[in-house]
mmCIF file of C-alpha atoms in Angstrom:
data_model
loop_
_atom_site.group_PDB
_atom_site.id
_atom_site.type_symbol
_atom_site.label_atom_id
_atom_site.label_comp_id
_atom_site.label_asym_id
_atom_site.label_seq_id
_atom_site.Cartn_x
_atom_site.Cartn_y
_atom_site.Cartn_z
ATOM 1 C CA MET X 1 82.690 74.110 91.787
ATOM 2 C CA TRP X 2 84.519 76.060 89.054
ATOM 3 C CA TYR X 3 87.860 75.316 90.718
ATOM 4 C CA TRP X 4 87.381 71.590 90.149
ATOM 5 C CA ILE X 5 85.934 72.066 86.657
ATOM 6 C CA PHE X 6 89.023 74.019 85.599
ATOM 7 C CA LYS X 7 91.308 71.508 87.292
ATOM 8 C CA PHE X 8 89.829 68.316 85.876
ATOM 9 C CA VAL X 9 88.056 69.404 82.670
ATOM 10 C CA LEU X 10 88.883 72.801 81.190
ATOM 11 C CA LEU X 11 92.493 73.566 82.069
ATOM 12 C CA GLY X 12 94.129 70.709 83.950
ATOM 13 C CA PRO X 13 94.292 68.201 81.056
ATOM 14 C CA LEU X 14 95.887 70.826 78.782
ATOM 15 C CA LEU X 15 98.489 71.753 81.396
ATOM 16 C CA ALA X 16 99.229 68.087 81.999
ATOM 17 C CA LEU X 17 99.795 67.569 78.280
ATOM 18 C CA ILE X 18 102.074 70.608 77.944
ATOM 19 C CA GLY X 19 104.108 70.221 81.135
ATOM 20 C CA ARG X 20 103.886 66.476 81.842
ATOM 21 C CA PRO X 21 104.216 67.203 85.571
ATOM 22 C CA LYS X 22 106.046 64.867 87.921
ATOM 23 C CA VAL X 23 105.498 65.200 91.667
ATOM 24 C CA THR X 24 107.421 63.824 94.629
ATOM 25 C CA GLY X 25 106.607 64.163 98.324
ATOM 26 C CA LEU X 26 102.801 64.244 98.075
ATOM 27 C CA GLU X 27 102.690 62.321 101.354
ATOM 28 C CA ASN X 28 103.947 65.495 103.061
ATOM 29 C CA ILE X 29 100.664 67.317 102.344
ATOM 30 C CA PRO X 30 98.266 66.781 105.285
ATOM 31 C CA ALA X 31 94.928 65.171 104.460
ATOM 32 C CA ASP X 32 93.140 67.952 106.319
ATOM 33 C CA GLY X 33 93.813 71.000 108.439
ATOM 34 C CA PRO X 34 95.726 74.206 107.696
ATOM 35 C CA ALA X 35 99.258 74.473 106.344
ATOM 36 C CA ILE X 36 101.381 76.990 104.468
ATOM 37 C CA LEU X 37 102.850 75.809 101.180
ATOM 38 C CA ALA X 38 106.000 77.924 100.747
ATOM 39 C CA SER X 39 107.146 77.797 97.136
ATOM 40 C CA ASN X 40 109.869 79.272 94.999
ATOM 41 C CA HIS X 41 108.444 81.376 92.174
ATOM 42 C CA LEU X 42 109.675 80.994 88.599
ATOM 43 C CA ALA X 43 106.535 81.687 86.537
ATOM 44 C CA VAL X 44 102.825 82.498 86.684
ATOM 45 C CA MET X 45 102.146 78.820 85.989
ATOM 46 C CA ASP X 46 103.531 77.911 89.444
ATOM 47 C CA SER X 47 100.086 78.790 90.778
ATOM 48 C CA PHE X 48 98.484 76.380 88.325
ATOM 49 C CA TYR X 49 100.802 73.378 88.323
ATOM 50 C CA LEU X 50 100.957 73.082 92.110
ATOM 51 C CA PRO X 51 97.137 72.834 92.470
ATOM 52 C CA LEU X 52 97.132 70.433 89.532
ATOM 53 C CA VAL X 53 99.202 67.832 91.415
ATOM 54 C CA VAL X 54 97.793 68.354 94.936
ATOM 55 C CA SER X 55 94.400 66.780 95.627
ATOM 56 C CA ARG X 56 93.333 69.380 98.189
ATOM 57 C CA ARG X 57 92.253 72.862 97.135
ATOM 58 C CA ILE X 58 94.954 75.520 97.521
ATOM 59 C CA THR X 59 94.288 79.217 98.061
ATOM 60 C CA PHE X 60 96.936 81.682 96.875
ATOM 61 C CA LEU X 61 97.433 85.317 97.741
ATOM 62 C CA ALA X 62 97.673 87.201 94.423
ATOM 63 C CA LYS X 63 98.482 90.808 93.609
ATOM 64 C CA LYS X 64 95.343 92.916 93.287
ATOM 65 C CA GLU X 65 96.282 93.985 89.742
ATOM 66 C CA TYR X 66 95.022 90.608 88.521
ATOM 67 C CA PHE X 67 91.530 91.612 89.662
ATOM 68 C CA THR X 68 91.317 95.263 88.617
ATOM 69 C CA GLY X 69 91.341 95.058 84.815
ATOM 70 C CA THR X 70 88.656 96.859 82.842
ATOM 71 C CA GLY X 71 86.317 95.784 80.105
ATOM 72 C CA ILE X 72 85.162 92.275 79.296
ATOM 73 C CA LYS X 73 88.685 90.851 79.493
ATOM 74 C CA GLY X 74 89.349 92.462 82.871
ATOM 75 C CA ARG X 75 86.101 91.179 84.341
ATOM 76 C CA PHE X 76 86.736 87.696 82.985
ATOM 77 C CA LEU X 77 90.255 87.575 84.449
ATOM 78 C CA ALA X 78 88.987 88.787 87.855
ATOM 79 C CA TRP X 79 86.337 86.047 87.809
ATOM 80 C CA PHE X 80 88.844 83.432 86.629
ATOM 81 C CA TYR X 81 91.458 84.177 89.300
ATOM 82 C CA THR X 82 88.729 84.150 91.951
ATOM 83 C CA VAL X 83 87.259 80.773 90.999
ATOM 84 C CA VAL X 84 90.690 79.105 90.709
ATOM 85 C CA GLY X 85 91.434 79.949 94.318
ATOM 86 C CA GLN X 86 93.345 83.253 94.306
ATOM 87 C CA VAL X 87 92.640 86.047 96.767
ATOM 88 C CA PRO X 88 93.611 89.649 95.904
ATOM 89 C CA ILE X 89 96.022 91.531 98.162
ATOM 90 C CA ASP X 90 97.530 95.012 98.043
ATOM 91 C CA ARG X 91 101.344 95.061 98.306
ATOM 92 C CA THR X 92 101.988 98.803 98.193
ATOM 93 C CA ASP X 93 102.865 99.670 101.811
ATOM 94 C CA ALA X 94 103.196 98.410 105.393
ATOM 95 C CA ASP X 95 99.471 98.734 106.153
ATOM 96 C CA SER X 96 98.644 96.750 103.025
ATOM 97 C CA ALA X 97 101.148 94.080 104.031
ATOM 98 C CA GLN X 98 99.451 93.713 107.410
ATOM 99 C CA ASP X 99 96.059 93.452 105.711
ATOM 100 C CA ALA X 100 97.484 90.671 103.530
ATOM 101 C CA LEU X 101 98.705 88.801 106.610
ATOM 102 C CA ASN X 102 95.282 89.206 108.222
ATOM 103 C CA THR X 103 93.671 87.720 105.110
ATOM 104 C CA ALA X 104 96.158 84.847 105.134
ATOM 105 C CA GLU X 105 95.481 84.138 108.806
ATOM 106 C CA ARG X 106 91.743 84.067 108.132
ATOM 107 C CA ILE X 107 92.280 81.489 105.372
ATOM 108 C CA LEU X 108 94.369 79.289 107.675
ATOM 109 C CA ASN X 109 91.831 79.615 110.488
ATOM 110 C CA GLN X 110 89.332 78.073 108.083
ATOM 111 C CA GLY X 111 91.537 74.967 107.905
ATOM 112 C CA LYS X 112 92.698 75.572 104.323
ATOM 113 C CA LEU X 113 95.981 75.148 102.476
ATOM 114 C CA LEU X 114 97.571 78.513 101.763
ATOM 115 C CA GLY X 115 100.095 78.912 98.945
ATOM 116 C CA MET X 116 102.720 81.633 99.428
ATOM 117 C CA TYR X 117 105.819 82.807 97.599
ATOM 118 C CA PRO X 118 108.313 84.012 100.233
ATOM 119 C CA GLU X 119 110.420 85.774 97.579
ATOM 120 C CA GLY X 120 107.459 88.118 97.119
ATOM 121 C CA THR X 121 107.665 88.130 93.313
ATOM 122 C CA ARG X 122 108.852 85.961 90.452
ATOM 123 C CA SER X 123 112.584 85.379 90.135
ATOM 124 C CA PRO X 124 114.029 87.690 87.471
ATOM 125 C CA ASP X 125 116.589 85.132 86.302
ATOM 126 C CA GLY X 126 115.760 81.667 87.626
ATOM 127 C CA ARG X 127 117.787 81.983 90.827
ATOM 128 C CA LEU X 128 116.366 81.846 94.357
ATOM 129 C CA TYR X 129 116.178 85.192 96.131
ATOM 130 C CA LYS X 130 116.006 86.348 99.748
ATOM 131 C CA GLY X 131 112.744 85.558 101.551
ATOM 132 C CA LYS X 132 110.500 88.191 103.087
ATOM 133 C CA THR X 133 109.550 87.719 106.726
ATOM 134 C CA GLY X 134 105.770 87.961 106.312
ATOM 135 C CA LEU X 135 105.499 84.200 105.882
ATOM 136 C CA ALA X 136 107.566 83.651 109.026
ATOM 137 C CA ARG X 137 105.359 85.984 111.057
ATOM 138 C CA LEU X 138 102.251 84.209 109.810
ATOM 139 C CA ALA X 139 103.673 80.791 110.690
ATOM 140 C CA LEU X 140 104.621 81.964 114.183
ATOM 141 C CA GLN X 141 101.256 83.630 114.786
ATOM 142 C CA THR X 142 99.188 80.656 113.681
ATOM 143 C CA GLY X 143 101.441 77.741 114.632
ATOM 144 C CA VAL X 144 100.647 75.912 111.383
ATOM 145 C CA PRO X 145 103.319 73.839 109.627
ATOM 146 C CA VAL X 146 105.250 75.262 106.695
ATOM 147 C CA ILE X 147 105.706 72.868 103.789
ATOM 148 C CA PRO X 148 108.487 73.825 101.353
ATOM 149 C CA VAL X 149 107.684 73.289 97.676
ATOM 150 C CA ALA X 150 110.160 73.518 94.802
ATOM 151 C CA MET X 151 108.766 74.203 91.335
ATOM 152 C CA VAL X 152 111.141 73.146 88.560
ATOM 153 C CA GLY X 153 110.685 73.755 84.843
ATOM 154 C CA THR X 154 107.670 76.081 84.990
ATOM 155 C CA ASP X 155 109.823 78.880 83.569
ATOM 156 C CA VAL X 156 110.413 76.711 80.488
ATOM 157 C CA VAL X 157 106.719 75.951 80.005
ATOM 158 C CA ASN X 158 105.779 79.551 80.802
ATOM 159 C CA PRO X 159 108.818 81.765 80.081
ATOM 160 C CA PRO X 160 108.690 85.124 81.887
ATOM 161 C CA GLY X 161 107.655 87.867 79.484
ATOM 162 C CA HIS X 162 105.924 85.445 77.103
ATOM 163 C CA LYS X 163 102.149 84.995 77.048
ATOM 164 C CA GLY X 164 102.076 81.572 75.423
ATOM 165 C CA LEU X 165 102.930 78.143 76.823
ATOM 166 C CA ARG X 166 105.614 75.790 75.534
ATOM 167 C CA PHE X 167 106.053 72.047 75.878
ATOM 168 C CA GLY X 168 108.389 71.019 78.668
ATOM 169 C CA HIS X 169 108.784 68.999 81.839
ATOM 170 C CA VAL X 170 107.497 70.383 85.125
ATOM 171 C CA GLU X 171 108.586 68.864 88.411
ATOM 172 C CA VAL X 172 107.027 69.592 91.806
ATOM 173 C CA ARG X 173 109.141 68.611 94.806
ATOM 174 C CA ILE X 174 107.314 68.748 98.140
ATOM 175 C CA GLY X 175 109.448 68.739 101.269
ATOM 176 C CA LYS X 176 108.691 67.618 104.786
ATOM 177 C CA PRO X 177 106.588 69.925 107.013
ATOM 178 C CA MET X 178 108.639 72.383 109.040
ATOM 179 C CA ASP X 179 107.642 72.927 112.680
ATOM 180 C CA PHE X 180 108.555 76.231 114.319
ATOM 181 C CA SER X 181 106.813 75.624 117.644
ATOM 182 C CA ARG X 182 110.170 76.150 119.415
ATOM 183 C CA PHE X 183 109.620 79.855 118.710
ATOM 184 C CA ASP X 184 106.133 80.048 120.255
ATOM 185 C CA GLY X 185 105.341 83.549 121.508
ATOM 186 C CA LEU X 186 108.096 85.205 119.489
ATOM 187 C CA ALA X 187 106.058 86.444 116.525
ATOM 188 C CA GLY X 188 107.018 90.048 115.898
ATOM 189 C CA ASN X 189 110.655 89.524 116.873
ATOM 190 C CA ARG X 190 112.432 90.488 113.668
ATOM 191 C CA PHE X 191 115.520 88.408 114.446
ATOM 192 C CA ILE X 192 113.462 85.258 115.034
ATOM 193 C CA GLU X 193 111.354 85.938 111.937
ATOM 194 C CA ARG X 194 114.507 86.325 109.849
ATOM 195 C CA ALA X 195 115.889 83.052 111.242
ATOM 196 C CA VAL X 196 112.619 81.267 110.401
ATOM 197 C CA ILE X 197 112.376 82.536 106.837
ATOM 198 C CA ASP X 198 116.068 81.809 106.217
ATOM 199 C CA GLU X 199 115.450 78.241 107.326
ATOM 200 C CA VAL X 200 112.553 77.992 104.877
ATOM 201 C CA MET X 201 114.662 79.454 102.064
ATOM 202 C CA TYR X 202 117.450 76.987 102.810
ATOM 203 C CA GLU X 203 115.001 74.110 102.328
ATOM 204 C CA LEU X 204 113.773 75.653 99.075
ATOM 205 C CA MET X 205 117.357 76.032 97.884
ATOM 206 C CA ARG X 206 118.063 72.400 98.752
ATOM 207 C CA LEU X 207 114.899 71.101 97.071
ATOM 208 C CA SER X 208 115.074 73.248 93.950
ATOM 209 C CA GLU X 209 118.878 73.152 93.541
ATOM 210 C CA GLN X 210 118.735 76.835 92.587
ATOM 211 C CA GLU X 211 121.576 79.247 93.198
ATOM 212 C CA TYR X 212 120.747 81.507 96.141
ATOM 213 C CA VAL X 213 121.123 85.302 95.943
ATOM 214 C CA ASP X 214 121.079 87.287 99.191
ATOM 215 C CA LEU X 215 119.047 90.133 97.709
ATOM 216 C CA TYR X 216 115.324 90.789 97.404
ATOM 217 C CA ALA X 217 114.035 89.929 93.931
ATOM 218 C CA ALA X 218 111.880 93.063 93.855
ATOM 219 C CA ASP X 219 114.922 95.257 94.467
ATOM 220 C CA VAL X 220 116.821 93.536 91.658
ATOM 221 C CA LYS X 221 113.907 94.099 89.303
ATOM 222 C CA LYS X 222 113.682 97.769 90.243
ATOM 223 C CA ALA X 223 117.388 98.218 89.655
ATOM 224 C CA GLY X 224 117.085 96.503 86.294
ATOM 225 C CA ASP X 225 120.023 94.286 87.228
ATOM 226 C CA ALA X 226 119.330 90.555 87.194
ATOM 227 C CA ALA X 227 122.983 89.617 87.640
ATOM 228 C CA PRO X 228 124.594 90.960 90.843
ATOM 229 C CA ALA X 229 128.380 90.958 90.732
ATOM 230 C CA LYS X 230 128.919 88.584 93.661
ATOM 231 C CA PRO X 231 125.752 86.691 94.556
ATOM 232 C CA ALA X 232 125.750 84.544 97.685
ATOM 233 C CA SER X 233 125.591 80.884 96.774
ATOM 234 C CA ARG X 234 124.176 79.745 100.088
ATOM 235 C CA LEU X 235 122.367 80.997 103.149
ATOM 236 C CA PRO X 236 124.153 81.908 106.400
ATOM 237 C CA GLU X 237 125.358 78.986 108.461
ATOM 238 C CA ALA X 238 122.690 79.689 111.114
ATOM 239 C CA ALA X 239 119.948 79.125 108.554
ATOM 240 C CA ALA X 240 121.514 75.927 107.327
ATOM 241 C CA GLY X 241 121.358 74.610 110.863
#
């Protein structure tokens, strides 16, 4: 209930006023049944503007730190992220990653839409970074379609590092569902999983018109270097198909 109250009454109208969202490709979202919405990730508000324009409820996997705050503020934020459709996951090690995939599979088995960010974290500089293979493994294990989604302008409305919102124009571009049934039975094959996620990232690059960097965003953040000397401008030819 709270999800819809926030969407239509408490938060949605304000976000619509600030970002004036435009959406294309809504017909690519299935009316029912499970699907993975694979989105680029520019700002925290990605997880709010996408549900705002899609009529079906979307569940996102969110880092557990959003749910572990202390005091009144921490408890409120944990409640808020829960009721707006976010599920906490631990991203610290391989076992945690597998637990996250198990949670994601459970959500899809319930026939829900699952929102995922294959880059694993927000872009440090507005470019599109290398995708992690967890999404590919999940798609291969479940057989559900992957729908690429490009968020544009959310980093203007919600600049990284700034708590407030600014007026701007948000655009949500939803691509056609991607079917990976030709790889049935090959979940766990790291070469196939890399090919699948590269194909997804190519579609995100095409939809978003972002420059592609063949590095993991998390590694760039750790290195404190948001501008590699020679970033790749496109994916390998195999991914481009």
